[in-house]
Coordinates of C-alpha atoms in Angstrom, one line a residue:
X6 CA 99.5 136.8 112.5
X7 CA 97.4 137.1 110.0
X8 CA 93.7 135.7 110.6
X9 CA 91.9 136.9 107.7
X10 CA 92.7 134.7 105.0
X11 CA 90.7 131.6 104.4
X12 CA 91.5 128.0 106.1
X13 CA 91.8 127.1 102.4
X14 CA 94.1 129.1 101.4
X15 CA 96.6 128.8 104.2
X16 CA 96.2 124.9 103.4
X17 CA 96.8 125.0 99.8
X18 CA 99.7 128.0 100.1
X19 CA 102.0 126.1 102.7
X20 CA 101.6 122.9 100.6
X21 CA 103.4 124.9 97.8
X22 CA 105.6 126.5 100.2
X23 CA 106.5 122.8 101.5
X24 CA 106.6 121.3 98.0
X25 CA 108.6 124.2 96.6
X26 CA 111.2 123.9 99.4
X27 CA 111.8 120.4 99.6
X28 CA 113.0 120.4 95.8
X29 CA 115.6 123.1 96.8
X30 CA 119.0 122.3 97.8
X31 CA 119.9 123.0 101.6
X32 CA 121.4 126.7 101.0
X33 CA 118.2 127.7 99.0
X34 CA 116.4 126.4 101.9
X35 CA 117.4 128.0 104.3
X36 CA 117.5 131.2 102.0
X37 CA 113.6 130.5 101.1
X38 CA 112.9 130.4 105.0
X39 CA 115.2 133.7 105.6
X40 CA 113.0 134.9 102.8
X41 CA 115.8 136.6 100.8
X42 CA 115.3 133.8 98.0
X43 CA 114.8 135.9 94.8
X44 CA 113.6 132.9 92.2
X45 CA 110.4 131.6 91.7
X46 CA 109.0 128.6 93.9
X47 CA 108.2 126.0 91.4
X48 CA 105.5 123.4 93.3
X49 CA 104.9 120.2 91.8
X50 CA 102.7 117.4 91.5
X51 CA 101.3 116.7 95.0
X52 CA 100.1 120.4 95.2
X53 CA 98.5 119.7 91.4
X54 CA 96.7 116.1 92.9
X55 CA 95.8 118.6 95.4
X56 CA 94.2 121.2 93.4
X57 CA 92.4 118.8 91.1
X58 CA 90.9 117.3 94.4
X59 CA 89.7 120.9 95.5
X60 CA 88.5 121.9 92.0
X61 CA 86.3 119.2 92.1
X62 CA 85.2 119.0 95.7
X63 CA 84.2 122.7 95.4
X64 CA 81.2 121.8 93.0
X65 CA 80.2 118.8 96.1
X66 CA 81.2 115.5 96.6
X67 CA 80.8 113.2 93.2
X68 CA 83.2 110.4 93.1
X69 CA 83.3 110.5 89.5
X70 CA 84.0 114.4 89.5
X71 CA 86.9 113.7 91.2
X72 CA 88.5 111.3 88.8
X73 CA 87.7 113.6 86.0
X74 CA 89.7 116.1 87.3
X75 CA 92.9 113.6 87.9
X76 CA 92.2 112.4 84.6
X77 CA 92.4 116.1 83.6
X78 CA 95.4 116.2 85.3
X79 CA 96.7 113.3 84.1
X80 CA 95.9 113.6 80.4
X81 CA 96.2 117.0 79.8
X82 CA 98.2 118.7 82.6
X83 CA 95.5 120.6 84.0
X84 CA 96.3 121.9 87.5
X85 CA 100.1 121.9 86.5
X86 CA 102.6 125.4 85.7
X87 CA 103.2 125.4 82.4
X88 CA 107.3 124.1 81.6
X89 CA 107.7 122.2 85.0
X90 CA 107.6 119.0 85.6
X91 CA 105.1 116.8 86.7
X92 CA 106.4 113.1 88.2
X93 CA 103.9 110.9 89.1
X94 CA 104.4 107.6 91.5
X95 CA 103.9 104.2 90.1
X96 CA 100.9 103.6 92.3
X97 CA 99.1 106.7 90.7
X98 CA 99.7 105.8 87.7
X99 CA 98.6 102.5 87.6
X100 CA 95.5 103.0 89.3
X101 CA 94.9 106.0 86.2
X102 CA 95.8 103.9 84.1
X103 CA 93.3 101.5 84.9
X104 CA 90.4 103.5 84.7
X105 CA 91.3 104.7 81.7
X106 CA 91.1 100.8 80.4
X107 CA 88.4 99.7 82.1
X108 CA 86.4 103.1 83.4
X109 CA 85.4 101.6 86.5
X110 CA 86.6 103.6 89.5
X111 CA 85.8 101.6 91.9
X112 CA 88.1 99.2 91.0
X113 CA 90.7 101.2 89.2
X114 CA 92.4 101.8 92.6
X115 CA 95.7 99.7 94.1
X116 CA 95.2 97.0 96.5
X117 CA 98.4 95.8 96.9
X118 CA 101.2 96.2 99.3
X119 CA 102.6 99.1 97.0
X120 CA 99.5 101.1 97.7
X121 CA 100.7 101.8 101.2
X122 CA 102.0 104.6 100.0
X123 CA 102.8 108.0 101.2
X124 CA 102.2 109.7 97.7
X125 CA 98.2 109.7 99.2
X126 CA 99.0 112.1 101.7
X127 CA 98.8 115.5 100.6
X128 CA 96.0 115.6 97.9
X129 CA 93.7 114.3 101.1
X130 CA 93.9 117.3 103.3
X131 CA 91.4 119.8 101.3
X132 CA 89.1 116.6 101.5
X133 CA 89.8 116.1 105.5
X134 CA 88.8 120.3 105.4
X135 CA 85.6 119.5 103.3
X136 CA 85.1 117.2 106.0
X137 CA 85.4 118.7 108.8
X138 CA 83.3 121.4 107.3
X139 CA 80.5 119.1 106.2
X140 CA 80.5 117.4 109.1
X141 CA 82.1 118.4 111.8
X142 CA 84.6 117.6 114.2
X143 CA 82.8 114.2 114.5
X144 CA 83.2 112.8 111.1
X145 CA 84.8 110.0 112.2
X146 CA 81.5 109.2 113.6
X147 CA 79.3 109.4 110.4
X148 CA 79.9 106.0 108.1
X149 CA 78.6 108.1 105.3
X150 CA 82.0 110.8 105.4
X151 CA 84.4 108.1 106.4
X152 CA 83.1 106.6 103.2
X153 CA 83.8 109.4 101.6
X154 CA 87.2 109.8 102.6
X155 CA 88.0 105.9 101.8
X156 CA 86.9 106.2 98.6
X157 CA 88.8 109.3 97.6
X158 CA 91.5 108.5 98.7
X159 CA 90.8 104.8 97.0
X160 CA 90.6 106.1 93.7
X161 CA 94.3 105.2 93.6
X162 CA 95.6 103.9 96.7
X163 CA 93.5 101.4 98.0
X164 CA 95.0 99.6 100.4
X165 CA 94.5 99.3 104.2
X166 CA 97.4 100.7 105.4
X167 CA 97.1 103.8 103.4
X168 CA 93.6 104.4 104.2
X169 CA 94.0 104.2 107.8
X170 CA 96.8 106.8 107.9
X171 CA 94.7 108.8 105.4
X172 CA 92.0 108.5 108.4
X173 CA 94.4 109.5 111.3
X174 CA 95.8 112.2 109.5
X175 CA 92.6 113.7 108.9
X176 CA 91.2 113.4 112.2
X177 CA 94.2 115.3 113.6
X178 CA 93.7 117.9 111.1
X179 CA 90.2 118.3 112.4
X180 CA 91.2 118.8 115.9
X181 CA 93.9 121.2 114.9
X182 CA 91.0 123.1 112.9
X183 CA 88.7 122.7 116.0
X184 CA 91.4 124.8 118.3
X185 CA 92.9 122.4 119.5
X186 CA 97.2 122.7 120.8
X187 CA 98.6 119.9 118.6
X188 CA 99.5 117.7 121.5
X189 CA 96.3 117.5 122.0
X190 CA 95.0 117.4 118.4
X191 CA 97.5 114.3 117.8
X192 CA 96.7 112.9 121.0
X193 CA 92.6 112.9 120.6
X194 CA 92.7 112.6 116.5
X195 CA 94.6 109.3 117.2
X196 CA 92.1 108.0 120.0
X197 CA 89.3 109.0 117.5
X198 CA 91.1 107.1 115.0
X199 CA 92.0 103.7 116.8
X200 CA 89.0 103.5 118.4
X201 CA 86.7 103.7 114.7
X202 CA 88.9 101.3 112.9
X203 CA 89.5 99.0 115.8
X204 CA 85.4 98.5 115.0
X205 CA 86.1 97.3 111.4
X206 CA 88.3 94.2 111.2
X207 CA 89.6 94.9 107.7
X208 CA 91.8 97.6 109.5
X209 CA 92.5 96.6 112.8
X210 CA 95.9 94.6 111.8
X211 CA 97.4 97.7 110.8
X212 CA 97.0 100.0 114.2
X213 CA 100.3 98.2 114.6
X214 CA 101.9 100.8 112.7
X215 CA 100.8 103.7 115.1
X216 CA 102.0 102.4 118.2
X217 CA 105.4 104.6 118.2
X218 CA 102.7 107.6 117.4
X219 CA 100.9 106.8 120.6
X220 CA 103.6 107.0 122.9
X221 CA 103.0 109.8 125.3
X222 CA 106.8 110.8 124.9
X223 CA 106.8 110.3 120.9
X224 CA 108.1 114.2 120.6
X225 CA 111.5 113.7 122.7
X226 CA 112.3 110.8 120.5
X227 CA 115.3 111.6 118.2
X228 CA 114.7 112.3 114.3
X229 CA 117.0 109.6 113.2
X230 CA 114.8 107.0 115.2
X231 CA 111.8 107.4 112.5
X232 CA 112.7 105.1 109.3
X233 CA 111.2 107.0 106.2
X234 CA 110.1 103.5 104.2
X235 CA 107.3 105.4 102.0
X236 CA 105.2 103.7 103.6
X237 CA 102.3 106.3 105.0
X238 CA 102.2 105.6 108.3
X239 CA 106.3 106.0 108.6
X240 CA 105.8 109.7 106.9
X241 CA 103.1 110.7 109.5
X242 CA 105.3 110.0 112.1
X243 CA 107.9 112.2 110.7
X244 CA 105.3 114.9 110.2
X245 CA 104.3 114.6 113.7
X246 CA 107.1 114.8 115.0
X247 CA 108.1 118.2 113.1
X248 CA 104.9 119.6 114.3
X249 CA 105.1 118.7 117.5
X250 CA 108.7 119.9 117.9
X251 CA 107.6 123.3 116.5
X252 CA 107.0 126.4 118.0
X253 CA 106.0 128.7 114.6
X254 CA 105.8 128.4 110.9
X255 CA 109.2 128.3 110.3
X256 CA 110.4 125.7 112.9
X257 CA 107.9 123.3 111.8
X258 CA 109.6 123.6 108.0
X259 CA 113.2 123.6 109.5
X260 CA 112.4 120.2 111.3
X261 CA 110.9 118.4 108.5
X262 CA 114.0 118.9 106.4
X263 CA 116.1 117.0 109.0
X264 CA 115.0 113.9 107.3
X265 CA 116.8 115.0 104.2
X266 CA 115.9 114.9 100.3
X267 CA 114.9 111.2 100.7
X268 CA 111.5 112.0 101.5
X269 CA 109.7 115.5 99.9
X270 CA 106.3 114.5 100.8
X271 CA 107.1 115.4 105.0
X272 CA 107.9 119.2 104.3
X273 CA 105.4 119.3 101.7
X274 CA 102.5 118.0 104.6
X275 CA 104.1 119.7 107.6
X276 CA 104.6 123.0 105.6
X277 CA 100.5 122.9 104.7
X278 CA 99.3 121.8 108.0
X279 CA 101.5 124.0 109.9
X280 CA 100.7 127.0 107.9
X281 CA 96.8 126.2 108.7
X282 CA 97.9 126.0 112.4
X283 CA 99.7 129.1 112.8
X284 CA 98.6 130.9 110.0
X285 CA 101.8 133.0 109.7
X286 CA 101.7 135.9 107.4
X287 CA 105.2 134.6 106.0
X288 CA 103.1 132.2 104.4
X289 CA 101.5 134.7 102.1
X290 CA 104.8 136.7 102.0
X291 CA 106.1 133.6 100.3
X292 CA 103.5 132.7 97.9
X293 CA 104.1 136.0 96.1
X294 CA 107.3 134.3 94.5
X295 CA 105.3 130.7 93.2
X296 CA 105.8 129.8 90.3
X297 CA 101.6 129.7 88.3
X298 CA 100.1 131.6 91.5
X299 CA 97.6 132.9 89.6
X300 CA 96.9 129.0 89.5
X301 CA 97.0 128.9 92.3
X302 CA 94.5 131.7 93.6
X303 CA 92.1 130.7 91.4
X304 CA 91.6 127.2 92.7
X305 CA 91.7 128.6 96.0
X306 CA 88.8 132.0 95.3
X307 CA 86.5 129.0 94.3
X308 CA 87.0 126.9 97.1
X309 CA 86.4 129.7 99.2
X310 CA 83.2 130.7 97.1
X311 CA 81.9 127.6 97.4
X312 CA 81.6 128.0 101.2
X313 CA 82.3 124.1 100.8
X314 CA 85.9 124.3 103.0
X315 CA 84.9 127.2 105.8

């Protein structure tokens, strides 16, 4: 096990590894994870949201800063490999879009039902590690970093249901970066997380969408019992579930492919938080093949010079 390398990078790495894979069909897979895949890994845009997040966070929070550097992203491909492609969800778009036309950010985001997306996911974990850094384990208690967080991750998706699952997965995160198993860093981020937003009443109709998550027996369920929807809450479950069926790197990645090519954004977050969990040194075997590493590393060196995510 390697325990040298930064939180950071382990974070940023597995999201590539996850991203990389999940675009891969199943006999590359499961060559990647053998490791006798000889091609490049070619990551995509929810590792690029990610590293224009970072980028910016790395210099200290500015909301503005960080829709600069999705606007970089956006508008001139910053944070992207050069020749690959770079989707981007409706959501994202529109709320881009909008501040591009009307260069107000607080309102550029998406309120609607569409919002509750899981496309938010994975360019909020290096802001639940600033976080947790900044702050502490108790984060969730300061109205000042949940602020934060909301706001982040409202620059594009702004609805209730996505914030709230932006919440819970952070707050797990935390406890897994605290040393916690990840029964228990499930099991105390979600009590963290129901009891803050059961305080505000804009969020307390959608704790509804947790309940199967707060079962103490949510592991044993089968895979084929969690519906992938998009919706945010529907992919934590089926990140959960991976993690908490895991026992090392590897088995955490195998068990977020069970719910097929429908859904890339589960390997993509179980790859990243799993690497930060067991901090395999097959994650850093693996990064030797991405596609724009130096990319890559360089995003991650400042992050960890910034002494903003550690």
């Amino acid at each position: 096990m390697s325990k040298k390398q930064s939180t950071i990078q382990f974070l940023i790495f597995g999201m590539a590894i996850g991203e990389s894979i999940a675009s891969l069909p199943a006999n590359d897979q499961d060559k990647v994870l053998n490791q006798q895949f000889d091609r490049q890994l070619e990551w995509g845009t929810q590792v690029s949201l990610s590293l224009a997040t970072t980028a910016s966070l790395t210099r200290g929070y500015q909301l503005a800063d960080v829709m600069a550097h999705l606007q970089n992203w956006y508008q001139r491909r910053q944070y992207a490999p050069v020749g690959t492609h770079q989707s981007i969800d409706d959501v994202t778009k529109k709320a881009l879009d909008n501040y591009i036309k009307n260069r107000d950010m607080l309102s550029a985001g998406v309120s609607d039902d569409a919002a509750d997306s899981d496309n938010i996911l994975a360019r909020m974990l290096p802001v639940a590690l600033y976080l947790h850094h900044q702050y502490g384990t108790s984060f969730v208690n300061d109205e000042t970093a949940m602020m934060l967080l909301h706001r982040i991750a409202g620059l594009t998706h702004n609805d209730e249901g996505a914030l709230v699952t932006v919440g819970m997965m952070s707050l797990i995160l935390s406890q897994i970066l605290d040393g916690n198993n990840l029964s228990d860093a499930v099991e105390n981020g979600l009590a963290f997380g129901f009891e803050y937003y059961s305080r505000h009443q804009v969020f307390v109709s959608e704790l509804s969408a947790f309940d199967e998550l707060n079962l103490p027996d949510f592991r044993n369920i089968p895979a084929d019992k969690i519906v992938l929807d998009g919706k945010a809450a529907s992919t934590l479950e089926a990140v959960i579930w991976s993690l908490l069926n895991s026992h090392n790197y590897t088995e955490a990645i195998k068990n977020s492919l069970v719910h097929g090519h429908a859904n890339s954004v589960v390997p993509t977050l179980v790859a990243a938080i799993a690497a930060v969990y067991y901090r395999d040194d097959m994650v850093l075997r693996l990064s030797q093949n991405f596609v724009a590493r130096r990319l890559l590393a360089t995003i991650v060196s400042q992050a960890e010079r910034s002494a903003r995510f550690s």
